[in-house]
Short mmCIF file of C-alpha atoms and ligand atoms in Angstrom, two decimals:
data_model
loop_
_atom_site.label_atom_id
_atom_site.label_comp_id
_atom_site.label_asym_id
_atom_site.label_seq_id
_atom_site.Cartn_x
_atom_site.Cartn_y
_atom_site.Cartn_z
CA MET A 223 9.09 -11.06 -11.85
CA LYS A 224 7.62 -9.02 -8.99
CA LEU A 225 5.71 -6.15 -10.60
CA PHE A 226 3.11 -5.38 -7.98
CA GLY A 227 3.88 -3.91 -4.59
CA SER A 228 1.38 -3.15 -1.83
CA SER A 229 -0.01 -0.34 -4.04
CA GLY A 230 -0.03 -2.06 -7.42
CA VAL A 231 2.55 -1.33 -10.12
CA ARG A 232 4.44 1.86 -9.26
CA GLY A 233 7.59 3.61 -10.47
CA VAL A 234 9.21 6.33 -12.58
CA VAL A 235 7.63 6.67 -16.05
CA ASN A 236 9.63 5.27 -18.99
CA ARG A 237 12.13 3.75 -16.60
CA ASP A 238 10.20 1.40 -14.26
CA VAL A 239 6.72 1.74 -15.69
CA THR A 240 6.92 1.70 -19.48
CA VAL A 241 4.40 1.64 -22.31
CA ASP A 242 5.51 -1.95 -22.97
CA LEU A 243 4.75 -2.97 -19.38
CA ALA A 244 1.33 -1.25 -19.47
CA LEU A 245 0.50 -3.08 -22.71
CA LYS A 246 1.40 -6.41 -21.09
CA VAL A 247 -0.65 -5.68 -17.96
CA GLY A 248 -3.60 -4.90 -20.27
CA MET A 249 -3.09 -8.10 -22.26
CA ALA A 250 -2.77 -10.21 -19.12
CA LEU A 251 -5.84 -8.66 -17.48
CA GLY A 252 -7.89 -8.99 -20.67
CA ARG A 253 -7.42 -12.77 -20.65
CA SER A 254 -9.84 -13.22 -17.76
CA LYS A 255 -11.96 -10.04 -17.80
CA LYS A 256 -14.72 -9.27 -20.28
CA SER A 257 -15.18 -5.61 -19.30
CA ALA A 258 -13.09 -2.91 -17.64
CA VAL A 259 -13.54 0.74 -16.65
CA ILE A 260 -10.33 2.78 -16.86
CA GLY A 261 -9.43 6.16 -15.35
CA ARG A 262 -6.38 8.23 -14.50
CA ASP A 263 -5.15 11.02 -12.25
CA PRO A 264 -3.92 14.23 -13.98
CA ARG A 265 -0.25 13.22 -14.34
CA ILE A 266 0.91 14.29 -17.82
CA THR A 267 1.98 10.73 -18.69
CA GLY A 268 -1.40 9.27 -17.75
CA GLU A 269 -2.92 9.24 -21.20
CA MET A 270 0.17 7.56 -22.70
CA ILE A 271 -0.05 4.70 -20.22
CA GLU A 272 -3.83 4.56 -20.66
CA HIS A 273 -3.59 4.04 -24.43
CA ALA A 274 -1.13 1.17 -23.94
CA LEU A 275 -3.36 -0.49 -21.33
CA ILE A 276 -6.44 -0.09 -23.54
CA SER A 277 -4.64 -1.60 -26.54
CA GLY A 278 -3.63 -4.60 -24.43
CA LEU A 279 -7.12 -5.07 -23.01
CA VAL A 280 -9.05 -4.86 -26.28
CA SER A 281 -6.53 -7.06 -28.15
CA SER A 282 -7.41 -9.78 -25.63
CA GLY A 283 -11.14 -9.30 -26.20
CA CYS A 284 -12.01 -7.10 -23.19
CA ASP A 285 -14.44 -4.18 -23.68
CA VAL A 286 -13.06 -0.95 -22.23
CA VAL A 287 -14.98 2.07 -20.95
CA ARG A 288 -12.94 5.24 -20.47
CA ALA A 289 -13.96 7.35 -17.47
CA GLY A 290 -11.35 10.11 -17.93
CA ILE A 291 -9.54 11.98 -15.17
CA LEU A 292 -10.96 11.12 -11.78
CA THR A 293 -9.98 10.08 -8.26
CA THR A 294 -9.11 6.53 -7.26
CA PRO A 295 -12.19 6.13 -5.00
CA THR A 296 -14.41 7.37 -7.85
CA LEU A 297 -12.91 4.76 -10.19
CA ALA A 298 -13.19 2.04 -7.53
CA TYR A 299 -16.87 2.95 -7.07
CA ALA A 300 -17.44 2.90 -10.84
CA SER A 301 -15.90 -0.60 -11.02
CA ARG A 302 -19.10 -2.06 -9.57
CA GLY A 303 -20.63 -2.04 -13.05
CA TYR A 304 -17.75 -3.95 -14.72
CA ASP A 305 -15.57 -7.05 -14.33
CA CYS A 306 -12.73 -4.84 -13.07
CA GLY A 307 -11.42 -1.27 -12.74
CA VAL A 308 -8.03 0.06 -13.85
CA MET A 309 -6.63 3.22 -12.28
CA ILE A 310 -3.51 4.93 -13.59
CA THR A 311 -2.00 6.81 -10.67
CA ALA A 312 1.09 7.01 -8.49
CA SER A 313 -1.01 8.31 -5.59
CA HIS A 314 1.15 10.55 -3.36
CA ASN A 315 4.40 10.04 -5.31
CA PRO A 316 5.96 13.00 -7.19
CA ALA A 317 4.99 13.95 -10.76
CA GLU A 318 7.59 11.79 -12.57
CA TYR A 319 6.03 8.62 -11.16
CA THR A 320 3.09 6.63 -12.44
CA GLY A 321 1.38 3.41 -11.49
CA ILE A 322 -1.39 0.97 -12.29
CA LYS A 323 -3.83 -0.19 -9.65
CA LEU A 324 -6.49 -2.82 -10.33
CA TRP A 325 -9.92 -3.00 -8.69
CA ASN A 326 -12.61 -5.59 -8.13
CA PRO A 327 -16.31 -4.79 -8.62
CA ASP A 328 -16.83 -4.59 -4.82
CA GLY A 329 -14.29 -1.74 -4.48
CA MET A 330 -11.46 -3.96 -3.17
CA ALA A 331 -8.06 -3.62 -4.77
CA PHE A 332 -6.68 -6.78 -6.41
CA ASP A 333 -5.23 -8.96 -3.64
CA SER A 334 -1.81 -10.66 -3.69
CA LYS A 335 -3.17 -13.78 -5.39
CA GLN A 336 -4.86 -11.84 -8.19
CA GLN A 337 -1.70 -9.76 -8.71
CA GLU A 338 0.46 -12.91 -8.86
CA GLU A 339 -1.82 -14.33 -11.57
CA ILE A 340 -1.20 -11.24 -13.72
CA GLU A 341 2.56 -11.43 -13.02
CA SER A 342 2.71 -15.07 -14.00
CA ILE A 343 0.87 -14.47 -17.32
CA ILE A 344 3.37 -11.68 -18.10
CA ASP A 345 6.38 -13.80 -17.05
CA ASN A 346 5.31 -16.69 -19.25
CA GLY A 347 4.20 -14.50 -22.15
CA ASP A 348 0.93 -16.37 -21.86
CA PHE A 349 -1.14 -13.81 -23.77
CA VAL A 350 -4.10 -14.58 -25.98
CA ALA A 351 -4.67 -12.20 -28.88
CA VAL A 352 -8.23 -12.71 -30.14
CA LYS A 353 -9.38 -12.93 -33.75
CA TRP A 354 -9.85 -9.60 -35.53
CA ASP A 355 -13.65 -9.64 -35.14
CA LYS A 356 -13.49 -10.43 -31.39
CA VAL A 357 -11.39 -7.42 -30.40
CA GLY A 358 -12.96 -5.45 -27.50
CA SER A 359 -14.80 -2.15 -27.92
CA ILE A 360 -13.64 1.26 -26.61
CA THR A 361 -16.31 3.66 -25.34
CA SER A 362 -16.53 6.48 -22.79
CA CYS A 363 -18.69 7.17 -19.75
CA TYR A 364 -19.35 10.59 -18.27
CA ASN A 365 -21.27 9.91 -15.08
CA ALA A 366 -18.69 8.33 -12.73
CA VAL A 367 -18.06 11.55 -10.75
CA ARG A 368 -21.80 12.33 -10.51
CA ASP A 369 -22.61 8.79 -9.29
CA HIS A 370 -19.86 8.87 -6.65
CA THR A 371 -20.94 12.36 -5.51
CA ASP A 372 -24.58 11.26 -5.20
CA MET A 373 -23.62 8.20 -3.17
CA ILE A 374 -21.66 10.37 -0.72
CA LEU A 375 -24.45 12.98 -0.51
CA ARG A 376 -26.88 10.22 0.46
CA ASN A 377 -24.55 9.37 3.37
CA ALA A 378 -23.55 12.87 4.51
CA GLY A 379 -25.28 15.74 6.32
CA ARG A 380 -25.42 19.43 5.44
CA SER A 381 -23.23 22.21 6.79
CA SER A 382 -22.61 25.86 6.06
CA MET A 383 -19.11 25.94 7.55
CA ARG A 384 -16.16 27.62 5.86
CA VAL A 385 -13.68 25.04 4.61
CA VAL A 386 -10.33 25.55 2.90
CA LEU A 387 -9.57 22.69 0.51
CA ASP A 388 -6.12 21.88 -0.94
CA CYS A 389 -6.27 19.22 -3.67
CA GLY A 390 -2.55 19.60 -4.49
CA CYS A 391 -3.50 19.96 -8.21
CA GLY A 392 -4.44 16.28 -8.14
CA ALA A 393 -7.61 14.41 -9.11
CA GLY A 394 -9.49 15.57 -5.99
CA GLY A 395 -10.18 18.81 -7.88
CA THR A 396 -12.69 16.93 -10.06
CA ILE A 397 -15.04 16.20 -7.16
CA THR A 398 -14.35 17.41 -3.62
CA PRO A 399 -14.91 21.19 -4.11
CA PHE A 400 -18.26 20.52 -5.81
CA LEU A 401 -19.34 17.90 -3.26
CA LEU A 402 -18.61 20.17 -0.28
CA ARG A 403 -20.51 23.03 -1.94
CA GLU A 404 -23.49 20.74 -2.54
CA MET A 405 -23.35 19.92 1.18
CA GLY A 406 -23.77 23.66 1.82
CA CYS A 407 -20.18 24.52 2.79
CA GLU A 408 -18.45 27.75 1.87
CA VAL A 409 -15.45 26.30 0.03
CA ILE A 410 -12.20 28.16 -0.54
CA THR A 411 -9.95 26.16 -2.85
CA LEU A 412 -6.16 26.05 -2.97
CA ASN A 413 -4.35 24.18 -5.77
CA SER A 414 -7.59 22.64 -6.95
CA GLN A 415 -6.99 23.20 -10.66
CA LEU A 416 -5.75 19.98 -12.27
CA ASP A 417 -2.06 20.12 -13.18
CA GLY A 418 -0.04 16.93 -13.71
CA HIS A 419 3.20 18.75 -12.97
CA PHE A 420 2.02 19.18 -9.35
CA PRO A 421 3.52 22.69 -9.28
CA ALA A 422 2.04 23.80 -5.95
CA ARG A 423 3.26 21.16 -3.56
CA ASN A 424 4.42 17.56 -3.25
CA PRO A 425 1.24 15.42 -3.50
CA GLU A 426 1.75 13.70 -0.14
CA PRO A 427 -0.59 15.41 2.35
CA ASN A 428 1.76 15.52 5.33
CA GLU A 429 2.56 18.38 7.70
CA LYS A 430 5.68 19.39 5.78
CA ASN A 431 3.74 19.85 2.53
CA LEU A 432 0.67 21.63 3.93
CA GLY A 433 2.18 24.90 5.16
CA MET A 434 0.05 27.00 2.82
CA LEU A 435 -3.17 25.29 3.92
CA MET A 436 -2.38 25.81 7.61
CA LYS A 437 -1.70 29.50 7.00
CA VAL A 438 -4.83 30.12 4.92
CA VAL A 439 -7.18 28.30 7.34
CA LYS A 440 -5.98 30.57 10.14
CA GLU A 441 -5.98 33.81 8.13
CA LEU A 442 -9.44 33.27 6.66
CA ASP A 443 -10.88 32.11 9.96
CA ALA A 444 -12.10 28.81 8.50
CA SER A 445 -13.45 25.95 10.61
CA LEU A 446 -11.44 23.31 8.83
CA GLY A 447 -8.69 22.67 6.28
CA ILE A 448 -8.82 19.57 4.09
CA ALA A 449 -6.03 18.15 1.89
CA HIS A 450 -5.80 15.25 -0.57
CA ASP A 451 -2.95 13.36 -2.18
CA GLY A 452 -2.64 13.07 -5.99
CA ASP A 453 -5.54 10.62 -6.44
CA ALA A 454 -7.62 11.63 -3.38
CA ASP A 455 -7.85 8.23 -1.75
CA ARG A 456 -6.09 9.99 1.12
CA MET A 457 -7.35 12.92 3.17
CA MET A 458 -5.72 14.84 6.00
CA VAL A 459 -6.96 17.84 7.98
CA VAL A 460 -5.92 21.09 9.64
CA ASP A 461 -7.88 22.39 12.64
CA GLU A 462 -9.52 25.83 12.96
CA LYS A 463 -6.35 27.20 14.58
CA GLY A 464 -4.27 26.21 11.58
CA SER A 465 -2.62 23.22 13.27
CA PHE A 466 -2.02 19.99 11.39
CA VAL A 467 -3.94 17.04 12.87
CA THR A 468 -1.82 13.88 12.91
CA GLY A 469 -2.99 10.71 11.21
CA ASP A 470 -3.13 8.87 14.54
CA GLU A 471 -5.39 11.57 15.99
CA LEU A 472 -7.66 11.55 12.95
CA LEU A 473 -7.82 7.76 13.04
CA ALA A 474 -8.98 7.88 16.67
CA ILE A 475 -11.58 10.57 15.87
CA PHE A 476 -13.08 8.66 12.94
CA ALA A 477 -12.92 5.29 14.71
CA SER A 478 -14.67 6.60 17.82
CA ARG A 479 -17.65 7.59 15.64
CA GLU A 480 -17.79 4.44 13.55
CA CYS A 481 -17.55 2.01 16.45
CA ARG A 482 -19.83 0.62 19.08
CA SER A 483 -18.76 -1.43 22.06
CA GLY A 484 -17.10 -4.62 20.82
CA SER A 485 -16.47 -3.22 17.34
CA LYS A 486 -13.40 -4.28 15.40
CA ILE A 487 -11.01 -1.71 14.00
CA VAL A 488 -8.14 -2.60 11.67
CA VAL A 489 -4.94 -0.53 11.61
CA PRO A 490 -1.35 -1.13 10.48
CA VAL A 491 1.35 -2.18 12.96
CA ASP A 492 2.86 1.32 13.13
CA THR A 493 -0.30 2.95 14.51
CA SER A 494 -0.08 4.89 17.78
CA MET A 495 -1.45 3.59 21.07
CA ILE A 496 -3.58 6.78 21.09
CA VAL A 497 -6.05 4.63 19.16
CA ASP A 498 -6.03 1.86 21.78
CA ASP A 499 -6.48 4.36 24.61
CA ALA A 500 -9.21 6.36 22.85
CA LEU A 501 -11.24 3.21 22.14
CA PRO A 502 -11.03 0.98 25.21
CA ASP A 503 -14.17 -0.97 24.24
CA ALA A 504 -13.11 -1.77 20.69
CA ARG A 505 -10.93 -4.61 19.46
CA ILE A 506 -7.92 -3.15 17.63
CA ILE A 507 -6.48 -5.51 15.04
CA ARG A 508 -3.05 -4.71 13.60
CA THR A 509 -1.96 -5.73 10.09
CA ARG A 510 0.91 -5.21 7.67
CA VAL A 511 1.52 -1.64 6.50
CA GLY A 512 -0.42 -0.92 3.28
CA ASP A 513 -4.06 0.06 2.77
CA VAL A 514 -4.81 -3.09 0.76
CA TYR A 515 -3.77 -5.27 3.74
CA VAL A 516 -5.98 -3.18 6.03
CA ALA A 517 -8.94 -3.57 3.62
CA GLU A 518 -8.43 -7.34 3.25
CA GLU A 519 -8.31 -7.84 7.02
CA MET A 520 -11.40 -5.63 7.48
CA LYS A 521 -13.34 -7.81 5.09
CA ARG A 522 -12.15 -10.99 6.81
CA GLN A 523 -13.00 -9.65 10.27
CA ARG A 524 -16.15 -7.75 9.24
CA ALA A 525 -14.62 -4.70 10.93
CA ASP A 526 -16.56 -1.45 11.35
CA PHE A 527 -13.68 0.81 10.45
CA GLY A 528 -10.07 0.75 9.38
CA GLY A 529 -7.40 3.14 8.27
CA GLU A 530 -3.79 4.13 8.05
CA PRO A 531 -2.27 7.16 9.79
CA SER A 532 -0.86 8.22 6.40
CA GLY A 533 -4.40 9.38 5.54
CA SER A 534 -6.29 6.35 4.17
CA TRP A 535 -9.72 5.90 5.77
CA ILE A 536 -11.92 2.91 4.97
CA PHE A 537 -15.64 3.03 5.73
CA PRO A 538 -16.94 -0.44 4.84
CA ARG A 539 -20.57 0.70 4.71
CA ILE A 540 -19.73 2.58 1.50
CA SER A 541 -16.64 0.80 0.10
CA TYR A 542 -13.48 -1.16 0.87
CA CYS A 543 -11.50 1.40 -1.14
CA PRO A 544 -10.04 4.18 1.05
CA ASP A 545 -12.19 7.17 0.13
CA GLY A 546 -10.67 10.59 0.84
CA ILE A 547 -13.74 12.36 -0.55
CA TYR A 548 -16.21 10.56 1.69
CA ALA A 549 -13.75 11.10 4.57
CA ALA A 550 -13.86 14.85 3.83
CA ALA A 551 -17.66 14.80 4.04
CA ARG A 552 -17.49 12.82 7.31
CA ILE A 553 -15.05 15.18 8.98
CA VAL A 554 -17.29 18.14 8.06
CA ASP A 555 -20.17 16.33 9.79
CA ILE A 556 -18.03 15.68 12.86
CA VAL A 557 -16.60 19.20 13.15
CA LYS A 558 -20.11 20.63 12.90
CA GLU A 559 -20.69 19.38 16.45
CA ARG A 560 -17.43 20.50 18.05
CA PRO A 561 -14.28 22.36 16.93
CA LEU A 562 -11.51 20.07 15.76
CA SER A 563 -8.93 21.47 18.19
CA GLU A 564 -11.20 20.43 21.09
CA LEU A 565 -11.56 16.92 19.66
CA THR A 566 -7.80 16.50 19.35
CA GLY A 567 -7.33 18.18 22.75
CA ASP A 568 -9.24 15.30 24.37
CA LEU A 569 -6.82 12.72 22.99
CA PRO A 570 -3.74 11.59 24.91
CA CYS A 571 -0.39 12.63 23.52
CA TYR A 572 2.47 10.15 23.55
CA PRO A 573 5.95 10.97 22.33
CA THR A 574 6.98 8.93 19.30
CA LEU A 575 10.45 8.56 17.77
CA ARG A 576 11.07 7.32 14.24
CA GLY A 577 14.36 6.63 12.51
CA THR A 578 16.12 4.37 10.03
CA ILE A 579 19.36 2.41 9.81
CA ALA A 580 20.96 1.70 6.42
CA CYS A 581 20.82 -2.01 5.58
CA ASP A 582 21.39 -3.67 2.19
CA ASP A 583 18.46 -5.77 1.01
CA PRO A 584 20.22 -9.19 1.17
CA LEU A 585 21.13 -8.55 4.83
CA LYS A 586 17.61 -7.64 5.97
CA GLU A 587 16.45 -11.18 6.67
CA LYS A 588 19.47 -12.06 8.81
CA ILE A 589 19.23 -8.82 10.80
CA MET A 590 15.50 -9.23 11.39
CA GLY A 591 16.05 -12.81 12.59
CA ALA A 592 18.58 -11.63 15.17
CA VAL A 593 16.34 -8.73 16.21
CA LYS A 594 13.42 -11.08 16.78
CA GLN A 595 15.49 -13.31 19.07
CA LYS A 596 16.63 -10.38 21.19
CA LEU A 597 13.34 -8.45 21.31
CA GLY A 598 11.17 -11.54 21.77
CA PRO A 599 11.52 -11.97 25.52
CA MET A 600 10.83 -8.28 26.25
CA GLY A 601 7.05 -8.27 25.81
CA ASN A 602 4.15 -9.24 23.61
CA VAL A 603 5.58 -9.95 20.14
CA SER A 604 3.92 -9.66 16.74
CA ASP A 605 5.75 -10.48 13.50
CA ILE A 606 3.01 -9.56 11.00
CA ASP A 607 5.26 -6.91 9.46
CA GLY A 608 8.71 -6.59 11.01
CA ILE A 609 8.87 -7.19 14.76
CA ARG A 610 6.58 -5.26 17.05
CA VAL A 611 6.94 -5.65 20.79
CA GLU A 612 4.35 -4.30 23.15
CA MET A 613 5.45 -3.56 26.70
CA ASP A 614 3.58 -2.11 29.66
CA ASP A 615 4.41 1.51 28.91
CA GLY A 616 4.94 1.54 25.17
CA TRP A 617 5.91 -0.37 22.06
CA VAL A 618 8.68 -0.59 19.55
CA LEU A 619 8.55 -1.67 15.90
CA VAL A 620 11.59 -2.74 13.85
CA ARG A 621 10.61 -3.18 10.22
CA PRO A 622 12.58 -3.62 6.98
CA SER A 623 11.57 -1.00 4.39
CA GLY A 624 9.89 -2.54 1.36
CA THR A 625 11.17 0.13 -1.01
CA GLU A 626 14.56 1.29 0.37
CA PRO A 627 17.76 -0.37 1.69
CA ARG A 628 16.86 0.56 5.27
CA ILE A 629 15.45 -0.80 8.49
CA ARG A 630 12.89 1.45 10.14
CA ILE A 631 12.52 1.84 13.89
CA THR A 632 9.44 3.33 15.57
CA ALA A 633 9.17 3.70 19.34
CA GLN A 634 6.33 5.14 21.38
CA ALA A 635 6.12 5.32 25.17
CA ARG A 636 4.23 7.05 27.94
CA GLU A 637 7.64 8.07 29.29
CA ASN A 638 11.31 7.73 28.34
CA VAL A 639 10.72 7.10 24.65
CA GLU A 640 14.39 7.98 24.04
CA GLY A 641 15.49 5.02 26.17
CA LEU A 642 13.22 2.64 24.28
CA TYR A 643 14.35 3.92 20.88
CA GLU A 644 18.06 3.71 21.79
CA MET A 645 17.59 0.17 23.08
CA ALA A 646 16.07 -0.90 19.72
CA GLU A 647 18.68 0.99 17.73
CA THR A 648 21.56 -0.63 19.62
CA LEU A 649 19.95 -4.01 19.17
CA VAL A 650 19.72 -3.58 15.39
CA LYS A 651 23.30 -2.28 15.12
CA GLU A 652 24.64 -5.21 17.18
CA SER A 653 22.85 -7.63 14.85
CA PHE A 654 25.16 -6.66 11.99
CA GLY A 655 27.80 -8.56 14.05
MG1 LIG B 927 -3.36 7.90 -3.00
#
């Protein structure tokens, strides 16, 4: 049974992700791990899932240390002292969702092979309940947030700028406001009280959900607006004029500071060619969509930077876990030198069109096969995730959604992006035969 997606186990509580499932994940994990640190975002169902996971882990003989409510990057950083880390979060998904994400001591999420091992133990009911006197211990630790904060402070500068911070009532509220103040910033918080109902906004930090942040940055004359998702592995920004900065722009800004000539940068296949144009001396490597695939490829390639335009930024000198809190500290450092609107103003702007076509899951493979045949001769083809064709003046990506019965089309071009998009759309529609 496929339990893990690109972001671990994820779904609606008590429907897809149940106490029974959490117990089994704990029992399966406890078979091979002797110690685990466990944490959760503030979703109201977090503690319920945590207790089930803990019961499974200790019944298999694994010692568990509870780190409480914290962000995913804080938990990933804390994992360095244990055999593994367990984070209960559904990231940017709405409040009724939950999830379980597993971490290695080096801050890398469990890869596909590790996840398949857990799945196979669960499928086969291959659990090992230890003797009564070998059951694992349950203790707590209270220094995970302090340790993570100190690590970031060692790697960040100081600034007195005025920053508006919107944590979306998620786990970011446990660390980012305090970190930025310790850096010297004047911090004005929005939605930074923890509330697992996520009453203020949808946790995904996209332009649609950050209207309040954009307004407040402008009205209070701040230099920067920062927003997190529910577990703060993501971070997005608003410039001093109150305009949302796109993920492609932010990726180019970070990458240009992390890279030297010849550096490798890893991005998913749907990343804008802004990044290629802004970094002519770097080698841009494209992977499947999903921050864990970006991190795995970065490790393989020894890349200097990687990220996803959805707001995940990976700085390998501190961790292979996307760290929205460190990214917040970095953007403060960068904006100190020059206003954000000037930095984005230097970047090229290419029109991009995105859309979807309904397609039942069993049909996806056939359609994609036909699309590949037709698109293939048109340019440079990559089939890492869907079919991406690069042409002289742009690129088009046709990709089956992993979570919905749809095929996604993305087109970007220096000119006539409509023509390119329509060509791809017609091609997909024709493939239904
Ligand atoms: Mg997240």
